[in-house]
C-alpha cells in the first residue's frame, strides 16, 4: 500500500509537467505567441540535438566552475560553522556578516568581480562560493547547536574529548541539514556560473546563451535552459545518492515506512 502511494505521489508532478508541455505546444501551434519569440517544444528538442556537441563543450567549462566553487564552498562552510560553534564570540561577530553577504545581488557584484579578477575562472568561482556556502554553513551551524546536550554531558563525564563529541554527536546531527543545504547549493552553483559567464568570458553555457540571444536564436536559448535544468536535477540526484551512502540509516527508516 505504501509503495502504491509512493508511485502515485510521483505521478502528480509528472502529470503537471506533461500538462505544461501540452499547454506550451498548444500556444505555439495556435500561434498565440509569435514563433520567433516562443519556439515549440519540438523546435527546442531539435535545437538541443543539433547544438549538442557545442553545448557539451560549453557545459564542461560551466560544470568545472561549478564543481570547483562548490568544493571550496563545502570546505568553507564546514570550517566557518565549526569555528562559530566552538567560539561564541566569533559566532556573534560573523553571523550578521554572513547574512549581509546574501543580501548582495549576484548580478550587481558579478561585474565588479570580472573587473577585479579578469575573464578567467576566478570571478566565476568566487561568485559561486559567495552564493553556495551560506545555506550549508547555516544548516551545519544549526545542526551543531541543536545537538543533544544530555548526550554531550554524558560523553564529557566519560572523558570524551571535543573531537569525539563532534564525531559521534554533533556531526551526525548536522548531516541531514547539511545535505539539505547542499541540494540547494548544487543548483545555485550552476546558476551562479551561468550568471557570471553572462558578464564576461570566452566559453561556458552563459557565454553561449549570450551569443544565441544576440542572434535571436530563441530555440537554442530554450535548449540551454533545458540543459541547465537537466544538469541541476542530475547534480541534486547525485547529492541524494551520496546522502544515502553517508547516512545509511535513512534506508532503514524508508524501509520501515514502506513496510
CSV table of C-alpha atoms in Angstrom, one decimal:
chain,number,residue,atom,x,y,z
A,1,UNK,CA,0.0,0.0,0.0
A,2,UNK,CA,2.8,2.4,0.9
A,3,UNK,CA,4.6,1.6,-2.3
A,4,UNK,CA,1.5,2.3,-4.3
A,5,UNK,CA,1.1,5.6,-2.6
A,6,UNK,CA,4.8,6.4,-3.4
A,7,UNK,CA,4.2,5.7,-7.1
A,8,UNK,CA,1.0,7.8,-7.0
A,9,UNK,CA,2.9,10.7,-5.4
A,10,UNK,CA,5.4,10.7,-8.3
A,11,UNK,CA,2.6,10.7,-10.8
A,12,UNK,CA,1.3,14.1,-9.7
A,13,UNK,CA,4.4,16.2,-10.7
A,14,UNK,CA,4.7,14.1,-13.9
A,15,UNK,CA,1.1,14.9,-14.8
A,16,UNK,CA,1.7,18.6,-14.1
A,17,UNK,CA,4.9,18.6,-16.3
A,18,UNK,CA,3.1,16.9,-19.2
A,19,UNK,CA,0.2,19.4,-18.8
A,20,UNK,CA,2.5,22.4,-19.0
A,21,UNK,CA,4.2,20.9,-22.1
A,22,UNK,CA,0.8,20.4,-23.8
A,23,UNK,CA,-0.2,24.0,-23.0
A,24,UNK,CA,3.2,25.2,-24.4
A,25,UNK,CA,2.6,23.2,-27.5
A,26,UNK,CA,-0.9,24.5,-27.9
A,27,UNK,CA,0.2,28.1,-27.5
A,28,UNK,CA,2.8,27.7,-30.2
A,29,UNK,CA,0.6,25.6,-32.5
A,30,UNK,CA,-2.2,28.2,-32.4
A,31,UNK,CA,0.4,31.0,-32.7
A,32,UNK,CA,-0.9,32.8,-29.7
A,33,UNK,CA,2.7,34.0,-29.3
A,34,UNK,CA,4.9,34.6,-32.4
A,35,UNK,CA,7.2,31.6,-33.1
A,36,UNK,CA,10.3,33.6,-33.1
A,37,UNK,CA,9.5,34.7,-29.5
A,38,UNK,CA,8.4,31.3,-28.2
A,39,UNK,CA,9.6,28.2,-30.1
A,40,UNK,CA,7.7,25.0,-29.9
A,41,UNK,CA,8.9,22.1,-27.7
A,42,UNK,CA,9.8,20.2,-30.9
A,43,UNK,CA,11.9,23.2,-32.1
A,44,UNK,CA,13.7,23.2,-28.8
A,45,UNK,CA,14.5,19.5,-28.9
A,46,UNK,CA,15.8,19.8,-32.4
A,47,UNK,CA,18.0,22.7,-31.5
A,48,UNK,CA,19.3,20.8,-28.5
A,49,UNK,CA,20.2,17.8,-30.7
A,50,UNK,CA,21.8,20.0,-33.4
A,51,UNK,CA,23.8,22.0,-31.0
A,52,UNK,CA,24.6,19.1,-28.7
A,53,UNK,CA,28.4,19.0,-29.4
A,54,UNK,CA,28.8,22.7,-28.8
A,55,UNK,CA,26.6,22.6,-25.7
A,56,UNK,CA,28.7,19.8,-24.2
A,57,UNK,CA,31.9,21.8,-24.7
A,58,UNK,CA,30.4,24.8,-23.0
A,59,UNK,CA,28.8,22.7,-20.3
A,60,UNK,CA,32.2,21.2,-19.5
A,61,UNK,CA,33.5,24.7,-18.6
A,62,UNK,CA,30.4,25.6,-16.6
A,63,UNK,CA,30.5,22.3,-14.7
A,64,UNK,CA,34.2,22.7,-13.9
A,65,UNK,CA,33.5,26.1,-12.4
A,66,UNK,CA,30.5,24.8,-10.5
A,67,UNK,CA,32.4,21.8,-9.1
A,68,UNK,CA,35.5,23.9,-8.0
A,69,UNK,CA,33.3,26.6,-6.5
A,70,UNK,CA,31.1,24.0,-4.7
A,71,UNK,CA,34.1,22.2,-3.3
A,72,UNK,CA,35.5,25.4,-1.9
A,73,UNK,CA,32.0,26.3,-0.5
A,74,UNK,CA,31.8,22.9,1.3
A,75,UNK,CA,35.2,23.3,2.9
A,76,UNK,CA,34.5,26.9,3.8
A,77,UNK,CA,31.1,26.0,5.2
A,78,UNK,CA,32.5,23.3,7.5
A,79,UNK,CA,35.3,25.4,8.9
A,80,UNK,CA,33.1,28.5,9.4
A,81,UNK,CA,30.3,26.5,11.1
A,82,UNK,CA,32.9,24.6,13.2
A,83,UNK,CA,34.6,27.8,14.4
A,84,UNK,CA,31.3,29.7,15.0
A,85,UNK,CA,30.0,26.7,17.1
A,86,UNK,CA,33.3,26.5,19.0
A,87,UNK,CA,33.7,30.2,19.8
A,88,UNK,CA,30.6,32.1,20.8
A,89,UNK,CA,32.3,35.5,20.2
A,90,UNK,CA,33.1,34.5,16.7
A,91,UNK,CA,29.5,33.5,16.2
A,92,UNK,CA,28.2,36.9,17.3
A,93,UNK,CA,30.8,38.6,15.1
A,94,UNK,CA,30.4,36.6,11.9
A,95,UNK,CA,26.7,35.7,11.8
A,96,UNK,CA,25.5,39.2,10.8
A,97,UNK,CA,28.2,39.3,8.1
A,98,UNK,CA,27.1,36.0,6.7
A,99,UNK,CA,23.5,37.3,6.4
A,100,UNK,CA,24.8,40.5,4.7
A,101,UNK,CA,26.6,38.5,2.1
A,102,UNK,CA,23.3,37.0,1.0
A,103,UNK,CA,21.6,40.5,0.6
A,104,UNK,CA,24.1,41.5,-2.2
A,105,UNK,CA,22.6,40.9,-5.6
A,106,UNK,CA,24.7,38.5,-7.6
A,107,UNK,CA,24.0,40.4,-10.8
A,108,UNK,CA,25.4,43.6,-9.2
A,109,UNK,CA,28.6,42.0,-7.8
A,110,UNK,CA,29.5,39.9,-10.8
A,111,UNK,CA,30.7,42.9,-13.0
A,112,UNK,CA,33.0,44.0,-10.2
A,113,UNK,CA,34.4,40.5,-9.8
A,114,UNK,CA,35.1,40.4,-13.5
A,115,UNK,CA,36.7,43.9,-13.3
A,116,UNK,CA,38.9,42.9,-10.4
A,117,UNK,CA,39.8,39.3,-11.4
A,118,UNK,CA,39.6,39.3,-15.2
A,119,UNK,CA,37.7,37.0,-17.5
A,120,UNK,CA,39.1,33.6,-16.4
A,121,UNK,CA,37.5,31.2,-14.0
A,122,UNK,CA,38.5,33.2,-10.8
A,123,UNK,CA,35.5,35.6,-10.8
A,124,UNK,CA,33.0,32.8,-11.7
A,125,UNK,CA,34.3,30.6,-8.9
A,126,UNK,CA,34.2,33.5,-6.4
A,127,UNK,CA,30.6,34.2,-7.3
A,128,UNK,CA,29.7,30.6,-6.9
A,129,UNK,CA,31.3,30.4,-3.5
A,130,UNK,CA,29.5,33.6,-2.3
A,131,UNK,CA,26.2,32.0,-3.5
A,132,UNK,CA,26.6,28.5,-2.2
A,133,UNK,CA,28.4,28.5,1.1
A,134,UNK,CA,25.7,30.2,3.1
A,135,UNK,CA,22.9,27.5,3.0
A,136,UNK,CA,25.4,24.8,4.1
A,137,UNK,CA,27.0,27.0,6.8
A,138,UNK,CA,23.7,27.9,8.4
A,139,UNK,CA,22.5,24.2,8.1
A,140,UNK,CA,25.7,22.9,9.7
A,141,UNK,CA,25.7,25.5,12.4
A,142,UNK,CA,22.0,24.8,13.3
A,143,UNK,CA,22.8,21.1,13.5
A,144,UNK,CA,25.8,21.6,15.7
A,145,UNK,CA,23.9,23.9,18.1
A,146,UNK,CA,20.8,21.7,18.3
A,147,UNK,CA,22.7,18.6,19.4
A,148,UNK,CA,21.5,16.7,22.4
A,149,UNK,CA,23.0,18.4,25.4
A,150,UNK,CA,22.5,15.4,27.7
A,151,UNK,CA,24.3,13.1,25.4
A,152,UNK,CA,27.3,15.6,25.2
A,153,UNK,CA,27.3,15.9,29.0
A,154,UNK,CA,27.4,12.1,29.3
A,155,UNK,CA,30.3,11.8,26.9
A,156,UNK,CA,32.2,14.6,28.8
A,157,UNK,CA,31.6,12.7,32.0
A,158,UNK,CA,33.1,9.6,30.4
A,159,UNK,CA,36.2,11.5,29.5
A,160,UNK,CA,35.5,12.2,25.8
A,161,UNK,CA,37.4,14.9,24.1
A,162,UNK,CA,35.9,17.7,22.0
A,163,UNK,CA,36.6,15.9,18.7
A,164,UNK,CA,34.8,12.8,20.0
A,165,UNK,CA,31.7,14.9,20.7
A,166,UNK,CA,31.8,16.3,17.2
A,167,UNK,CA,32.5,12.9,15.6
A,168,UNK,CA,29.7,11.0,17.4
A,169,UNK,CA,27.1,13.6,18.3
A,170,UNK,CA,27.3,17.0,16.6
A,171,UNK,CA,28.3,15.9,13.1
A,172,UNK,CA,25.7,13.1,12.7
A,173,UNK,CA,23.1,15.6,14.0
A,174,UNK,CA,24.2,18.2,11.5
A,175,UNK,CA,24.4,15.9,8.4
A,176,UNK,CA,20.7,16.0,7.4
A,177,UNK,CA,20.6,19.8,7.4
A,178,UNK,CA,23.9,19.9,5.6
A,179,UNK,CA,22.7,17.7,2.7
A,180,UNK,CA,19.5,19.8,2.5
A,181,UNK,CA,21.7,22.9,2.1
A,182,UNK,CA,23.9,21.0,-0.3
A,183,UNK,CA,20.9,20.2,-2.6
A,184,UNK,CA,20.2,23.9,-2.7
A,185,UNK,CA,23.8,24.8,-3.3
A,186,UNK,CA,24.3,22.5,-6.3
A,187,UNK,CA,21.6,24.2,-8.2
A,188,UNK,CA,22.9,27.6,-7.1
A,189,UNK,CA,26.4,26.6,-8.4
A,190,UNK,CA,25.2,26.1,-12.0
A,191,UNK,CA,23.1,29.3,-11.9
A,192,UNK,CA,25.9,31.3,-10.4
A,193,UNK,CA,28.3,30.1,-13.0
A,194,UNK,CA,25.9,31.0,-15.8
A,195,UNK,CA,25.2,34.5,-14.4
A,196,UNK,CA,29.0,35.1,-14.1
A,197,UNK,CA,29.5,33.9,-17.7
A,198,UNK,CA,26.9,36.3,-18.9
A,199,UNK,CA,29.0,39.3,-17.9
A,200,UNK,CA,32.4,38.1,-19.3
A,201,UNK,CA,34.2,35.1,-20.6
A,202,UNK,CA,35.1,33.1,-23.7
A,203,UNK,CA,33.2,29.9,-23.0
A,204,UNK,CA,30.6,28.3,-20.9
A,205,UNK,CA,26.8,28.0,-21.1
A,206,UNK,CA,26.3,31.6,-20.0
A,207,UNK,CA,28.5,32.8,-22.9
A,208,UNK,CA,26.7,30.5,-25.3
A,209,UNK,CA,23.3,31.9,-24.1
A,210,UNK,CA,24.5,35.5,-24.7
A,211,UNK,CA,25.6,34.6,-28.2
A,212,UNK,CA,22.4,32.9,-29.3
A,213,UNK,CA,20.3,35.7,-27.7
A,214,UNK,CA,22.1,38.3,-29.7
A,215,UNK,CA,21.4,36.3,-32.9
A,216,UNK,CA,17.7,35.8,-31.8
A,217,UNK,CA,18.0,32.0,-31.9
A,218,UNK,CA,15.5,31.5,-29.1
A,219,UNK,CA,15.1,27.8,-29.8
A,220,UNK,CA,18.8,27.4,-28.9
A,221,UNK,CA,18.2,29.7,-25.9
A,222,UNK,CA,15.5,27.4,-24.6
A,223,UNK,CA,17.7,24.4,-25.3
A,224,UNK,CA,20.4,25.8,-23.0
A,225,UNK,CA,17.7,26.5,-20.3
A,226,UNK,CA,16.6,22.9,-20.5
A,227,UNK,CA,20.2,21.6,-20.3
A,228,UNK,CA,20.8,23.7,-17.2
A,229,UNK,CA,17.6,22.2,-15.6
A,230,UNK,CA,18.8,18.7,-16.5
A,231,UNK,CA,22.3,19.3,-15.1
A,232,UNK,CA,20.8,20.7,-11.9
A,233,UNK,CA,18.5,17.8,-11.4
A,234,UNK,CA,21.3,15.3,-12.1
A,235,UNK,CA,23.5,17.0,-9.5
A,236,UNK,CA,20.7,17.0,-7.0
A,237,UNK,CA,20.2,13.3,-7.6
A,238,UNK,CA,23.9,12.7,-7.1
A,239,UNK,CA,23.7,14.5,-3.7
A,240,UNK,CA,20.8,12.3,-2.7
A,241,UNK,CA,22.8,9.2,-3.6
A,242,UNK,CA,25.8,10.5,-1.6
A,243,UNK,CA,23.5,11.3,1.3
A,244,UNK,CA,22.2,7.7,1.4
A,245,UNK,CA,25.8,6.5,1.4
A,246,UNK,CA,26.9,8.8,4.2
A,247,UNK,CA,23.7,8.2,6.2
A,248,UNK,CA,22.8,4.5,5.7
A,249,UNK,CA,20.2,4.7,8.5
A,250,UNK,CA,18.0,6.6,6.1
A,251,UNK,CA,17.5,3.5,4.0
A,252,UNK,CA,16.4,1.6,7.2
A,253,UNK,CA,13.9,4.4,8.0
A,254,UNK,CA,12.5,4.3,4.4
A,255,UNK,CA,12.2,0.6,4.5
A,256,UNK,CA,10.2,0.8,7.8
A,257,UNK,CA,7.9,3.4,6.3
A,258,UNK,CA,7.2,1.2,3.3
A,259,UNK,CA,6.6,-1.9,5.4
